[in-house]
Structure formats: structure tokens, C-alpha cells
XYZ file of N, CA and C in Angstrom:
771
model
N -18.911 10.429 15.769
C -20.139 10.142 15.002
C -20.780 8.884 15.566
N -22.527 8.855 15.607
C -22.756 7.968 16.175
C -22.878 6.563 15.747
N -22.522 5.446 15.918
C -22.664 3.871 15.096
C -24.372 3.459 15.027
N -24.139 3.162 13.742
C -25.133 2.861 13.082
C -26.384 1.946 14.035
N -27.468 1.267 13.740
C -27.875 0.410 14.416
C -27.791 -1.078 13.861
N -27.781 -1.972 14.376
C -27.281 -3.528 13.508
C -28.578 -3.852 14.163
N -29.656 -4.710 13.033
C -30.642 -5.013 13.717
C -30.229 -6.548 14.069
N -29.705 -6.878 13.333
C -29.331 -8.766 13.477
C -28.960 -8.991 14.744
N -28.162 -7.718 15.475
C -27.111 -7.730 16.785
C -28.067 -7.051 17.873
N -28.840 -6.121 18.143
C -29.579 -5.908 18.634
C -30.635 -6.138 18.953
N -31.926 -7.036 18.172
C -33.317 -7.125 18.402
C -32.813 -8.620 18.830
N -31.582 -9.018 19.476
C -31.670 -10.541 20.307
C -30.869 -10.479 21.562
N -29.768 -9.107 21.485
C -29.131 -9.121 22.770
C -28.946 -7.716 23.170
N -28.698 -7.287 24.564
C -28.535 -6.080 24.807
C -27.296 -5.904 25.765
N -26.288 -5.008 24.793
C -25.124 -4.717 25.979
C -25.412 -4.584 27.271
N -24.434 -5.238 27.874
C -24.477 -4.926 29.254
C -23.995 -3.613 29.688
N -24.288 -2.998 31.007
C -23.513 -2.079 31.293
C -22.399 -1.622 31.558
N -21.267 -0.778 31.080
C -20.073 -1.039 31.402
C -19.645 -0.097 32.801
N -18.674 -0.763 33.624
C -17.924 -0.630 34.592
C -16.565 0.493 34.390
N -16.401 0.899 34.992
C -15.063 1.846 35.039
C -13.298 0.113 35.120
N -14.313 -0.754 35.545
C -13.003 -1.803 35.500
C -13.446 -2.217 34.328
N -14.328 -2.528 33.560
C -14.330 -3.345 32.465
C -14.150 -3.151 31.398
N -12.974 -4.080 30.719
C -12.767 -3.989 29.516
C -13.385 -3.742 28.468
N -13.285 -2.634 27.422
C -14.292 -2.038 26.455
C -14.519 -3.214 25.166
N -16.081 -3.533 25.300
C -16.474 -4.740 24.685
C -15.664 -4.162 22.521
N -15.962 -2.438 22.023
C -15.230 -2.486 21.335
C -13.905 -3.061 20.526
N -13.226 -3.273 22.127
C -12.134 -3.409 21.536
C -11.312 -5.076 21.081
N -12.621 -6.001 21.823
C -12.541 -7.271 20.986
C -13.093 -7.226 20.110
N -14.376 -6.593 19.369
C -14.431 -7.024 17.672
C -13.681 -6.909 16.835
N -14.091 -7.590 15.730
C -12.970 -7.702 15.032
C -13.784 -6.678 14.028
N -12.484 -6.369 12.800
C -12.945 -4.690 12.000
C -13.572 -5.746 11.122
N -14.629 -5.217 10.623
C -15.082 -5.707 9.382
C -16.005 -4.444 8.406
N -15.751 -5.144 6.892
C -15.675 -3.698 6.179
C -17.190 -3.918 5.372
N -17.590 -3.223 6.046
C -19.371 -2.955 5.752
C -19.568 -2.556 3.854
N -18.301 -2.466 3.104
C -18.486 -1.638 1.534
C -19.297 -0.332 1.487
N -18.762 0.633 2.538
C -19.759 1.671 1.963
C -19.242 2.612 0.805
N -18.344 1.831 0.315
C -18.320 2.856 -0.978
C -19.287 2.571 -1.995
N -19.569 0.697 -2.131
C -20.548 -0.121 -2.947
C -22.169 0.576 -2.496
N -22.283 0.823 -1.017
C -23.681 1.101 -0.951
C -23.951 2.286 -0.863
N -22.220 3.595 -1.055
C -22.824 5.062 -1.455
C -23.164 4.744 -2.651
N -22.388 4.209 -3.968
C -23.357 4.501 -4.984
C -24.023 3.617 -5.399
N -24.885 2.905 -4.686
C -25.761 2.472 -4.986
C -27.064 3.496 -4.922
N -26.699 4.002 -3.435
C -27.493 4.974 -3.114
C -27.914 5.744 -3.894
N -26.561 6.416 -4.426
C -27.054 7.761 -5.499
C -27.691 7.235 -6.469
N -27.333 5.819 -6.903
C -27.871 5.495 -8.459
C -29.950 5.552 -7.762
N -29.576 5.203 -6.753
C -31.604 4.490 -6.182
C -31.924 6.547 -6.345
N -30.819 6.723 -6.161
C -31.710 8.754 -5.832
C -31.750 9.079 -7.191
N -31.025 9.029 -7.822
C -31.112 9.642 -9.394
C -32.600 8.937 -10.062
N -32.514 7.589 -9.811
C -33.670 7.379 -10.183
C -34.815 7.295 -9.619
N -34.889 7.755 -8.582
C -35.967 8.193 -7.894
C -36.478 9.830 -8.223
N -35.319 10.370 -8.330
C -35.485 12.269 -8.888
C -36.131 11.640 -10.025
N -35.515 11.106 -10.813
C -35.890 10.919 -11.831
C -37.701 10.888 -12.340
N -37.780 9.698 -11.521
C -39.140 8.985 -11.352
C -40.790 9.821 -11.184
N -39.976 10.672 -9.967
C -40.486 11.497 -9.368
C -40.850 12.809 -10.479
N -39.475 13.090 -11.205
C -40.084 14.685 -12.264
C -40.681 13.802 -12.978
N -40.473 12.626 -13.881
C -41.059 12.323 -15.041
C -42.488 12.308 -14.469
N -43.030 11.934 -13.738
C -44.443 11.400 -12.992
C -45.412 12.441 -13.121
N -44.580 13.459 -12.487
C -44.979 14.748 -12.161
C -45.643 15.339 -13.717
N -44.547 15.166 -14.665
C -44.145 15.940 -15.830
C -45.591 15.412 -16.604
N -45.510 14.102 -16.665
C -46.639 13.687 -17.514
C -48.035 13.736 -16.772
N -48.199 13.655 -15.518
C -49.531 13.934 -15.191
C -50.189 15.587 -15.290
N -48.740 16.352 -15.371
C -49.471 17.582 -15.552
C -49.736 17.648 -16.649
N -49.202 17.267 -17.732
C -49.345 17.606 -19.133
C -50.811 16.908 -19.443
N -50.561 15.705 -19.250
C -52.033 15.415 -19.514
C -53.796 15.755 -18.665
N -53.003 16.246 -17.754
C -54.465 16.794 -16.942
C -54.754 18.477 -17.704
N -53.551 18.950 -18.329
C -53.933 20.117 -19.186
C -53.929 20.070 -20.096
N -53.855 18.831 -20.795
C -54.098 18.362 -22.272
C -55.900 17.719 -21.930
N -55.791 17.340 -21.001
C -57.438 17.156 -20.591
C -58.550 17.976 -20.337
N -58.163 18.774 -19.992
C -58.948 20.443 -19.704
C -59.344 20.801 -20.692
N -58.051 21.113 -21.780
C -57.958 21.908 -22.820
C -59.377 21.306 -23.652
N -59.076 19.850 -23.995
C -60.188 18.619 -24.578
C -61.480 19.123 -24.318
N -61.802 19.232 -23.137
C -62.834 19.494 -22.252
C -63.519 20.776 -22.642
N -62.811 21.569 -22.457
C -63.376 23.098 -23.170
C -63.514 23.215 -24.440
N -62.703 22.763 -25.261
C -63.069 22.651 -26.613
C -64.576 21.431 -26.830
N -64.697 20.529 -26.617
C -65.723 20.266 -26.156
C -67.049 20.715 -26.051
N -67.043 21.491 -25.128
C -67.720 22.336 -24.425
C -68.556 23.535 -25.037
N -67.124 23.777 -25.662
C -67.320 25.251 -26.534
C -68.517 24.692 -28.286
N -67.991 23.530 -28.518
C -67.909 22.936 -29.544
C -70.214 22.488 -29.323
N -70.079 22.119 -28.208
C -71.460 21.623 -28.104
C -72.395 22.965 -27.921
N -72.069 23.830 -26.998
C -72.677 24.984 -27.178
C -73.054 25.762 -28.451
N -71.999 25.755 -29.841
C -72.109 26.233 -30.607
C -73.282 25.751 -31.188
N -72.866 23.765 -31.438
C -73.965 23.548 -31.784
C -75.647 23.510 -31.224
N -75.447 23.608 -29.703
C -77.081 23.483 -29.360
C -77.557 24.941 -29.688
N -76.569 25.935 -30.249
C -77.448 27.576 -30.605
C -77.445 27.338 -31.855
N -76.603 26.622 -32.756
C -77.573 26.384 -33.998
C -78.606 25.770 -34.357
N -78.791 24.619 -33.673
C -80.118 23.711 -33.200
C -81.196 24.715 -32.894
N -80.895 25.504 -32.162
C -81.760 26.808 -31.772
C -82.526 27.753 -32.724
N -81.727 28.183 -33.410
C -81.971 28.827 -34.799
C -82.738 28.304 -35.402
N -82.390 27.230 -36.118
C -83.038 26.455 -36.752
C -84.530 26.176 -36.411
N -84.938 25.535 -35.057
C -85.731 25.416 -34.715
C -86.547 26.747 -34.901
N -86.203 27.538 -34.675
C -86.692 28.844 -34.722
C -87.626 29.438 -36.157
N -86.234 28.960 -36.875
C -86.495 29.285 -38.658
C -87.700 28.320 -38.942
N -87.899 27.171 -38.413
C -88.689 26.136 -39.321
C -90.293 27.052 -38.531
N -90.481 27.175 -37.234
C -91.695 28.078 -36.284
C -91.987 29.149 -36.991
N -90.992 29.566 -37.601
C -91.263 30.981 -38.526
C -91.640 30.309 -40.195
N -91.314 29.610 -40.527
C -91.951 28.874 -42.061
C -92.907 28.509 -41.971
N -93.675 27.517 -40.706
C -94.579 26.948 -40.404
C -95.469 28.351 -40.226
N -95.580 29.009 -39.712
C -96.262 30.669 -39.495
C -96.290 30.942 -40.987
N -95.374 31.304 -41.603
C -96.136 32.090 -43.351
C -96.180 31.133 -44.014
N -96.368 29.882 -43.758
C -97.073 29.179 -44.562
C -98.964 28.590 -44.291
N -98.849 29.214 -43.164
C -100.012 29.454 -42.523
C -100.901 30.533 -42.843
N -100.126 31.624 -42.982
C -100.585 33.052 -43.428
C -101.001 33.016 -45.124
N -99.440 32.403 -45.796
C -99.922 32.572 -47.506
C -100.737 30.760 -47.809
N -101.310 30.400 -46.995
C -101.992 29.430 -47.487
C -102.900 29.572 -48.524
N -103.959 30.541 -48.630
C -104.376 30.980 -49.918
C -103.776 30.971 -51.012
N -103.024 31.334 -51.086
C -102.332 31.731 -52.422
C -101.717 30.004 -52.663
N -101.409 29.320 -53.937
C -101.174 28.234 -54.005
C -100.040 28.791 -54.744
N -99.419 29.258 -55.430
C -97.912 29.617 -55.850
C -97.299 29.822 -55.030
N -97.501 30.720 -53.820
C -96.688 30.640 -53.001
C -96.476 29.403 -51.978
N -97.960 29.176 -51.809
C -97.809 27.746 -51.296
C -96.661 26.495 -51.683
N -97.227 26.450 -52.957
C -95.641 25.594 -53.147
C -94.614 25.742 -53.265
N -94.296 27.524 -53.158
C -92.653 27.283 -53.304
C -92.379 27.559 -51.643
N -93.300 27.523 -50.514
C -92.871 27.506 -49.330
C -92.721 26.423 -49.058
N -93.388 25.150 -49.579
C -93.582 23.697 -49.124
C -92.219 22.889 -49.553
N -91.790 23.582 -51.177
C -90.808 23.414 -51.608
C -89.261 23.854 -50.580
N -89.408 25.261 -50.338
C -88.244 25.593 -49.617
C -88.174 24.656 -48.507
N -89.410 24.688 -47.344
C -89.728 24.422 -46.437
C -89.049 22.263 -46.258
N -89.474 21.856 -47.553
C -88.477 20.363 -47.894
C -87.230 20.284 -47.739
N -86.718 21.733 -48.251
C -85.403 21.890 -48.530
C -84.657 21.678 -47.233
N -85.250 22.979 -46.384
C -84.401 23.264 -45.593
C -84.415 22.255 -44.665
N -85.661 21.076 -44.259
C -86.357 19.641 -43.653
C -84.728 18.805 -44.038
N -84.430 18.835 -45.434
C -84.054 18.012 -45.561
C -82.360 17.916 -45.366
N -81.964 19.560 -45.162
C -80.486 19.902 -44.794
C -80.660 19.713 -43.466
N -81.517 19.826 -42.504
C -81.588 20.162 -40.973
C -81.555 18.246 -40.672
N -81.675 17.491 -41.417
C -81.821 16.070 -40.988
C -80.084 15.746 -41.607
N -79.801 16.206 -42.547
C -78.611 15.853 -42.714
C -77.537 16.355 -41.724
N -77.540 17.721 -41.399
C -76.932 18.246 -40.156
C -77.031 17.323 -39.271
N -78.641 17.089 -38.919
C -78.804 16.231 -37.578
C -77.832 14.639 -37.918
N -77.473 14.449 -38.960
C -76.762 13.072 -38.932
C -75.650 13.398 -38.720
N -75.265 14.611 -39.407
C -73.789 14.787 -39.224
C -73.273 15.412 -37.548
N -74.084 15.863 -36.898
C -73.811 15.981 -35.234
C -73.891 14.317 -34.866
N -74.963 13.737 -35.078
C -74.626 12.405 -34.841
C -73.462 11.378 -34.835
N -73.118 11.610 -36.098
C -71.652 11.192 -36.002
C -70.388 11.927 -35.614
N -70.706 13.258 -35.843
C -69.462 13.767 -34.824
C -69.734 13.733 -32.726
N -71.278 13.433 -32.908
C -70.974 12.780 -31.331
C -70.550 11.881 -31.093
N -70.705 10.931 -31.504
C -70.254 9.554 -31.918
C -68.640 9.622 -31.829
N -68.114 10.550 -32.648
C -66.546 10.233 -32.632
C -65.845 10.729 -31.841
N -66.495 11.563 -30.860
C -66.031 12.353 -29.861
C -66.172 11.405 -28.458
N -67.225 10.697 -28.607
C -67.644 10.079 -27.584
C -66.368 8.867 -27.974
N -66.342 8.523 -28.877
C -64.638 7.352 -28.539
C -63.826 7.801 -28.197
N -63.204 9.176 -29.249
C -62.526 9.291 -28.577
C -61.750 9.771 -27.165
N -63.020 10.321 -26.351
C -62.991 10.382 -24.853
C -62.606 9.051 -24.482
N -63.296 7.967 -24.743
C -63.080 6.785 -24.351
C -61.748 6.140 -24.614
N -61.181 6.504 -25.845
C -59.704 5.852 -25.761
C -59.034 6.670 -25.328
N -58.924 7.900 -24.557
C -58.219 9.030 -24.083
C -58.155 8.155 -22.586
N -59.358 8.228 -22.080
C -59.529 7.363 -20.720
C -58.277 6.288 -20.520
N -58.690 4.972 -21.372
C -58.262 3.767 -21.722
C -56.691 4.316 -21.372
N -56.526 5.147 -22.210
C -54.540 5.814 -22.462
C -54.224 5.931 -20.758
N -55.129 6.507 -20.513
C -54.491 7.472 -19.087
C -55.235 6.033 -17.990
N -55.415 5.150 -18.097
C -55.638 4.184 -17.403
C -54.661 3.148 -17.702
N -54.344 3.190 -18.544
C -52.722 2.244 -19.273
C -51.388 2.577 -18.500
N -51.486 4.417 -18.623
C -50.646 4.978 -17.973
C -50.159 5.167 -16.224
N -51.370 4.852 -15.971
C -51.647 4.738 -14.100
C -51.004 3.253 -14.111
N -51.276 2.116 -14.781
C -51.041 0.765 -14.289
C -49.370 0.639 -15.057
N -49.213 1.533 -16.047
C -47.466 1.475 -15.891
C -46.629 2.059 -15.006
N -47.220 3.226 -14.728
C -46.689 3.989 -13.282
C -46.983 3.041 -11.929
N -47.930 2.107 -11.993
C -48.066 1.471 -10.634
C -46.679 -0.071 -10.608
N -46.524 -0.264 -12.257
C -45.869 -1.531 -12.383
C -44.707 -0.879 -12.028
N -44.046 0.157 -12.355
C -42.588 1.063 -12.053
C -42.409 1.026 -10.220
N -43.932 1.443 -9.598
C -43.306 1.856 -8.153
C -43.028 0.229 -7.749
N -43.860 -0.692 -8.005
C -43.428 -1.790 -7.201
C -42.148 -2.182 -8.080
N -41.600 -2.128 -8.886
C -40.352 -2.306 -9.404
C -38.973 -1.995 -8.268
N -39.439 -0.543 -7.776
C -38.354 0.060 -6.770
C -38.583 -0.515 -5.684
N -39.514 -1.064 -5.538
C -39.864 -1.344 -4.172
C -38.706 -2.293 -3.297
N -38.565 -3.147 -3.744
C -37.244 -4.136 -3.260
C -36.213 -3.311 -3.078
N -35.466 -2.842 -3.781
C -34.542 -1.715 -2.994
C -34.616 -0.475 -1.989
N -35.962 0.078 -2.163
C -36.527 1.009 -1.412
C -36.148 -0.142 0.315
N -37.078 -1.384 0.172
C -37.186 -1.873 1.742
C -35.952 -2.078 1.495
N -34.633 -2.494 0.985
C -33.102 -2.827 1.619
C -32.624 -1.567 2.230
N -32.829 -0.038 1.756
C -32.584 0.661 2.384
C -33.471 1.461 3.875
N -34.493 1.198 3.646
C -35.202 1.264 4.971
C -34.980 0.298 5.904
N -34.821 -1.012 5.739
C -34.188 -1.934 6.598
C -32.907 -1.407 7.393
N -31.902 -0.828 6.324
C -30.247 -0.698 6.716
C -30.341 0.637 7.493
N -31.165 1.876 7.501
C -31.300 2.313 7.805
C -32.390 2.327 9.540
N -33.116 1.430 9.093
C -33.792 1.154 10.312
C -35.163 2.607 10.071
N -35.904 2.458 9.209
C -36.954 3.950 8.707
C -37.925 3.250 7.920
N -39.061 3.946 8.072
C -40.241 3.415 7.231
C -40.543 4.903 6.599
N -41.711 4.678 5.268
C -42.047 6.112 4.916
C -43.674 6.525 4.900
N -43.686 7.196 5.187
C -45.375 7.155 5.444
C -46.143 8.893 4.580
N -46.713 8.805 4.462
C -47.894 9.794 4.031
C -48.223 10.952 4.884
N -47.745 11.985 4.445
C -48.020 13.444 5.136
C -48.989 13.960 5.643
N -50.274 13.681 4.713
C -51.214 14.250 4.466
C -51.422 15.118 3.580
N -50.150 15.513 2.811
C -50.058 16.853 2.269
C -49.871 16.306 1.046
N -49.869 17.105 0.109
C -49.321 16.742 -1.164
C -47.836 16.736 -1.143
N -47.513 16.527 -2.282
C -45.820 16.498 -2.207
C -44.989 16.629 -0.864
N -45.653 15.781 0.086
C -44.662 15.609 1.522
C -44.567 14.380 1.638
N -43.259 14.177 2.089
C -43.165 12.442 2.504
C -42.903 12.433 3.933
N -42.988 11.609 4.782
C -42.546 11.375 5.973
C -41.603 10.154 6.440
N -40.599 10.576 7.049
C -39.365 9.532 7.092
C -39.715 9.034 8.867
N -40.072 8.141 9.101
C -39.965 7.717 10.803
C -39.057 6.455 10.836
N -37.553 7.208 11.694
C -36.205 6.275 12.146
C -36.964 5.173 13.279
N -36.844 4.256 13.923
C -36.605 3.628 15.051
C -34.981 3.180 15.239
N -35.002 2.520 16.618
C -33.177 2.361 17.062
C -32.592 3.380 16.769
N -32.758 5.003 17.585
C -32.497 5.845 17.913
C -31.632 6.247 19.234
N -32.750 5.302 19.767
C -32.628 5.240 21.320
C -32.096 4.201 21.893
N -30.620 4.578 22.731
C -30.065 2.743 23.303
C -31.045 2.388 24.456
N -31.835 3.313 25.096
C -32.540 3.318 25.952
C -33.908 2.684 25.761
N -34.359 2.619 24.606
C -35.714 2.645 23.977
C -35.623 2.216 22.669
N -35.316 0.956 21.894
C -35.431 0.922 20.634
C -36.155 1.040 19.879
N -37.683 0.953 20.632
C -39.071 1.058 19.753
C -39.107 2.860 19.610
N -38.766 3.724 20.576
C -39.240 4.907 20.636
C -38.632 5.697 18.529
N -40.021 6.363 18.453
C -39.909 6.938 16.924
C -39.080 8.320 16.912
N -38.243 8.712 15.913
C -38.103 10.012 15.529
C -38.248 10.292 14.083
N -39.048 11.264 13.483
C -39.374 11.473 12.029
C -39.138 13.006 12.065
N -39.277 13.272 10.450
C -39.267 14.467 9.491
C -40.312 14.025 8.496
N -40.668 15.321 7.810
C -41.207 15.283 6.766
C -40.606 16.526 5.754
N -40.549 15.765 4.557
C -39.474 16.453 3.631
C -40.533 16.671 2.521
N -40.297 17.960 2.382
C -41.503 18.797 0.547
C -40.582 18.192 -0.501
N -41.144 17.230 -0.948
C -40.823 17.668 -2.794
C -41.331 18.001 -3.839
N -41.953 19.522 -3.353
C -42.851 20.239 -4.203
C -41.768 20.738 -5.380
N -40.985 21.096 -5.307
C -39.855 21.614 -6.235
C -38.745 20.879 -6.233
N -37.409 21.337 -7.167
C -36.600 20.407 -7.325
C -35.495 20.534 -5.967
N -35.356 21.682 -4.872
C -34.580 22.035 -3.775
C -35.825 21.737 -2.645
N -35.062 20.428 -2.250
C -36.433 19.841 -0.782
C -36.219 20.368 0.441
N -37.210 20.311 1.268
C -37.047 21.633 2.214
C -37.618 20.768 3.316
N -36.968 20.077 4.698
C -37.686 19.853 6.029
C -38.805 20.448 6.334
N -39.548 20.063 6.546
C -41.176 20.980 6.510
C -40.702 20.876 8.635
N -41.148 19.380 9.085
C -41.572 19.449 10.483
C -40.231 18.181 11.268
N -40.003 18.236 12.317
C -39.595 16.834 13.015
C -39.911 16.538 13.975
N -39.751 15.568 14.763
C -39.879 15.505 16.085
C -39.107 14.329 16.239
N -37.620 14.399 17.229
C -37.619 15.272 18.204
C -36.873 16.775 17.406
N -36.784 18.012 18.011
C -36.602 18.734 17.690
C -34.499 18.891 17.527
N -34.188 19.617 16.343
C -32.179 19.557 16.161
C -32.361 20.750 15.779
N -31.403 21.301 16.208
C -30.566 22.579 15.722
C -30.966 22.727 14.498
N -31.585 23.797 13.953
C -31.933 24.074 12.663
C -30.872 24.242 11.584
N -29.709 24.940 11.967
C -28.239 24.783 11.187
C -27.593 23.615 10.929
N -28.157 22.655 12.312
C -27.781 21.229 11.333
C -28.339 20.597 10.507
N -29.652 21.083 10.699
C -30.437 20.591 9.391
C -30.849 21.292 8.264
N -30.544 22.240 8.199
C -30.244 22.825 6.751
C -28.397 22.714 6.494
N -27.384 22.491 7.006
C -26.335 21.692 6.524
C -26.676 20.482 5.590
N -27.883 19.376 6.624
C -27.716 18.379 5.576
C -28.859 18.604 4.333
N -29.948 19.413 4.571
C -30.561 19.880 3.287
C -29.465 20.703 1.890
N -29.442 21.248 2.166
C -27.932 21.500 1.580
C -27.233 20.672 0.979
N -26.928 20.124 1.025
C -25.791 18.929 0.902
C -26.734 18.125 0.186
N -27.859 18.036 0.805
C -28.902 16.737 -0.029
C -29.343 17.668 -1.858
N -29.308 18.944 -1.368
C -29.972 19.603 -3.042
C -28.857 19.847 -3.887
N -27.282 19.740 -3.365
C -26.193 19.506 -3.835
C -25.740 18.407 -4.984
N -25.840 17.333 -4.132
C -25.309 15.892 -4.758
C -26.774 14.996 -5.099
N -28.127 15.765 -4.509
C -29.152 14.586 -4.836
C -28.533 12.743 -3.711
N -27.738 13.077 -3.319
C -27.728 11.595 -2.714
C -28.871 11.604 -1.167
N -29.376 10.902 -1.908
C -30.574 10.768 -0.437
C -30.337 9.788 0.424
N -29.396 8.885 0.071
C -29.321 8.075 1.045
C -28.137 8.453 2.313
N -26.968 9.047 2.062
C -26.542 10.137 2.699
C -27.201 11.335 3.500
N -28.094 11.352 3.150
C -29.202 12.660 3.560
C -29.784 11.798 4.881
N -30.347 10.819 4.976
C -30.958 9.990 5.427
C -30.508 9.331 6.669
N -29.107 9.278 6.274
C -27.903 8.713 7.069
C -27.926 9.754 7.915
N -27.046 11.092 7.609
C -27.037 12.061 8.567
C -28.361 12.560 9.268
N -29.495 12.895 9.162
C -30.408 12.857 9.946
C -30.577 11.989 11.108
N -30.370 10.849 10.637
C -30.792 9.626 11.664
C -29.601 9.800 13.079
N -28.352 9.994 12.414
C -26.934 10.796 13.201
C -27.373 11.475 14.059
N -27.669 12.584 13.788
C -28.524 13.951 14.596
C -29.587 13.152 15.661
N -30.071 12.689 14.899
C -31.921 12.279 16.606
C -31.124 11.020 17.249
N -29.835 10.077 17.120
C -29.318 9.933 17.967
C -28.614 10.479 18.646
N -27.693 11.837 18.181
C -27.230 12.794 18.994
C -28.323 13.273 19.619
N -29.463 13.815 19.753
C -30.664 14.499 20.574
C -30.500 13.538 21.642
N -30.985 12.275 21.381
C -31.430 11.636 22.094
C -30.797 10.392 23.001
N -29.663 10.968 23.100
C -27.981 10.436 23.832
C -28.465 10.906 25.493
């Protein structure tokens, strides 16, 4: 298996080449015990709560973007109803104004059209107050709906920089940065110190976590596809990503030996 990269030991000196006479520089260090049992589970604990992070995120933005829709159409539905009763109405008063035009002669009828004609003046203004205030309360509460889901973005933003400090200890130890797919639910992992030849030269993947079983989408340089669904496998198994991470990086230094 291949040894890890030490950046402390590498980005200041570079082995020399060895000789068929020369003593293997291995075999003067001395052993020293790196704790990877302390930083497997650390690992898993950073993956659990990262799965974690990741469904809850998921969970509540869908709910509320279809708790937002839903709002929206009701809404919708709700204003339409009323601009066709507005309609009517308008309609009814064009048609009073007309036979009261017609039975103007007649003064009995006259006043009980002038009479109705008050009436109905005076329900169509009360309506009109009462849309008023139900625009009114609709219009807040859009506005504190907003406010909520703007509360909710800046607690989700206070959470990612929370991880963030452990996220860079393991991209450091690993020697990997993570970058943006382009895609939705894709992340992109790019290793450096791959190469004893080339320490700057890059090798990446990009991993779907459209669902809860993540799937290698692309890499470069190119591995045996059985080895990398071994460690996909293994990664939708135990969820330990930092293991996942580990063995990949294994592999594009095996490629690139």
C-alpha cells in the first residue's frame, strides 16, 4: 500500500535517489504512531455528520419550497376568485344603473331602485374593505414567510462555517481540496502529492450525492473501474468518507507510480 504524503517532510526536501549500494533511508526512521484509530473515528463522526447535514438541508429546503408553491397557488387561486367577483359586481351595478335609467319615470320604482341600488353601494364598499384587509394580511404574511426562510439560509450558512475547521484538517492530511461540479448534487475531490515525480500535478473525481448510495460520476487519471466501485461500496456501507477518500487517493498513486 502506498505511504501517505507528509507535507511538513516534503514541500522542504526531496529524497535523493537510491543506489543498488545504498542503504534504505526507511530503515533509519524511527516508527512513530500516527493514532489512526483516533482519526478513523473521528472521521466517521465528521461523515455522520456531514450525511447528516447534508439530508437535513436537503429535507427542509424541499419541504419548504413545496410548502411555498402550495402558498402560491392558493394565493393565486384565492385572487382570481376574487377579481371574478369584482367582475360581477361591477357588472350588476351597469345593469342597475341601466333600469334605473329606463324606470326613471315612475318614482316608486325609482326609489326602491335608489334604495336597493344604496344597498348593494354599500355591501360592495364593505367587501371592498374586507379584500383590503385580507390583502393586507396576506401581504405580511408573505413577508414573514420570507424573513423565516432568510433566518433559515443564515443558520444553514452559520452551520457550514462551523464544519469548516475540520473539513480543512482533513483536506490538509489528506492533501485534497473540494470544488464545484457544475452540477447539482456533485462534489469534486482534487488530490495533489500523487506524484513523487510531480507534486503539483492534480488527480480528481467527482462523487453524486443525489441519493443516499453515492456513485463516482467522472476521474481523471483514469483506475480500474472494479477498484472503484470496491471503494464505493464500502463507502455506502459504513458511510466513512474519510476512508473512502483515503483509498482513492491509494489508487491515483498506484496509476501514477
Amino acid at each position: 500500500m502506498a505511504t501517505l504524503f507528509e507535507p511538513s517532510i516534503s514541500t522542504t526536501t526531496r529524497a535523493p535517489f537510491s543506489s543498488a549500494s545504498a542503504p534504505s533511508m526507511a530503515d533509519s526512521l524511527p516508527s512513530i504512531n500516527f493514532g489512526f484509530e483516533e482519526l478513523r473515528e473521528r472521521m466517521a463522526r465528521f461523515t455522520h455528520r456531514f450525511d447528516d447535514f447534508i439530508a437535513e438541508g436537503r429535507k427542509r429546503v424541499l419541504e419548504e419550497r413545496n410548502q411555498f408553491r402550495l402558498n402560491v397557488a392558493e394565493l393565486q387561486e384565492d385572487q382570481r376568485m376574487k377579481k371574478h367577483s369584482i367582475e360581477i359586481l361591477s357588472h350588476k351595478s351597469s345593469a342597475h344603473a341601466q333600469n334605473l335609467a329606463k324606470e326613471a319615470a315612475e318614482t316608486s320604482e325609482m326609489h326602491a331602485a335608489i334604495a336597493n341600488i344604496s344597498s348593494q353601494r354599500d355591501a360592495r364598499s364593505a367587501q371592498r374593505d374586507r379584500l383590503r384587509s385580507e390583502i393586507a394580511s396576506v401581504q405580511k404574511t408573505i413577508s414573514q414567510r420570507l424573513d423565516a426562510q432568510h433566518q433559515h439560509a443564515a443558520n444553514l450558512d452559520a452551520q457550514a462555517r462551523h464544519n469548516v475547521p475540520e473539513l480543512d484538517f482533513w483536506q490538509d492530511y489528506l492533501c485534497f481540496r473540494i470544488e464545484g461540479a457544475g452540477v447539482i448534487d456533485r462534489l469534486k475531490f482534487v488530490f495533489t502529492h500523487v506524484d513523487e515525480r510531480d507534486w503539483d500535478r492534480e488527480a480528481w473525481f467527482e462523487l453524486c450525492t443525489e441519493s443516499r448510495d453515492y456513485e463516482v460520476m467522472e476521474m481523471r487519471p483514469k483506475v480500474e473501474k472494479e477498484k472503484i466501485d470496491v471503494c464505493v461500496e464500502r463507502l455506502n456501507e459504513n458511510r466513512d468518507l474519510g476512508m473512502f477518500l483515503k483509498g482513492i487517493r491509494e489508487l491515483f498513486v498506484e496509476v501514477l507510480k
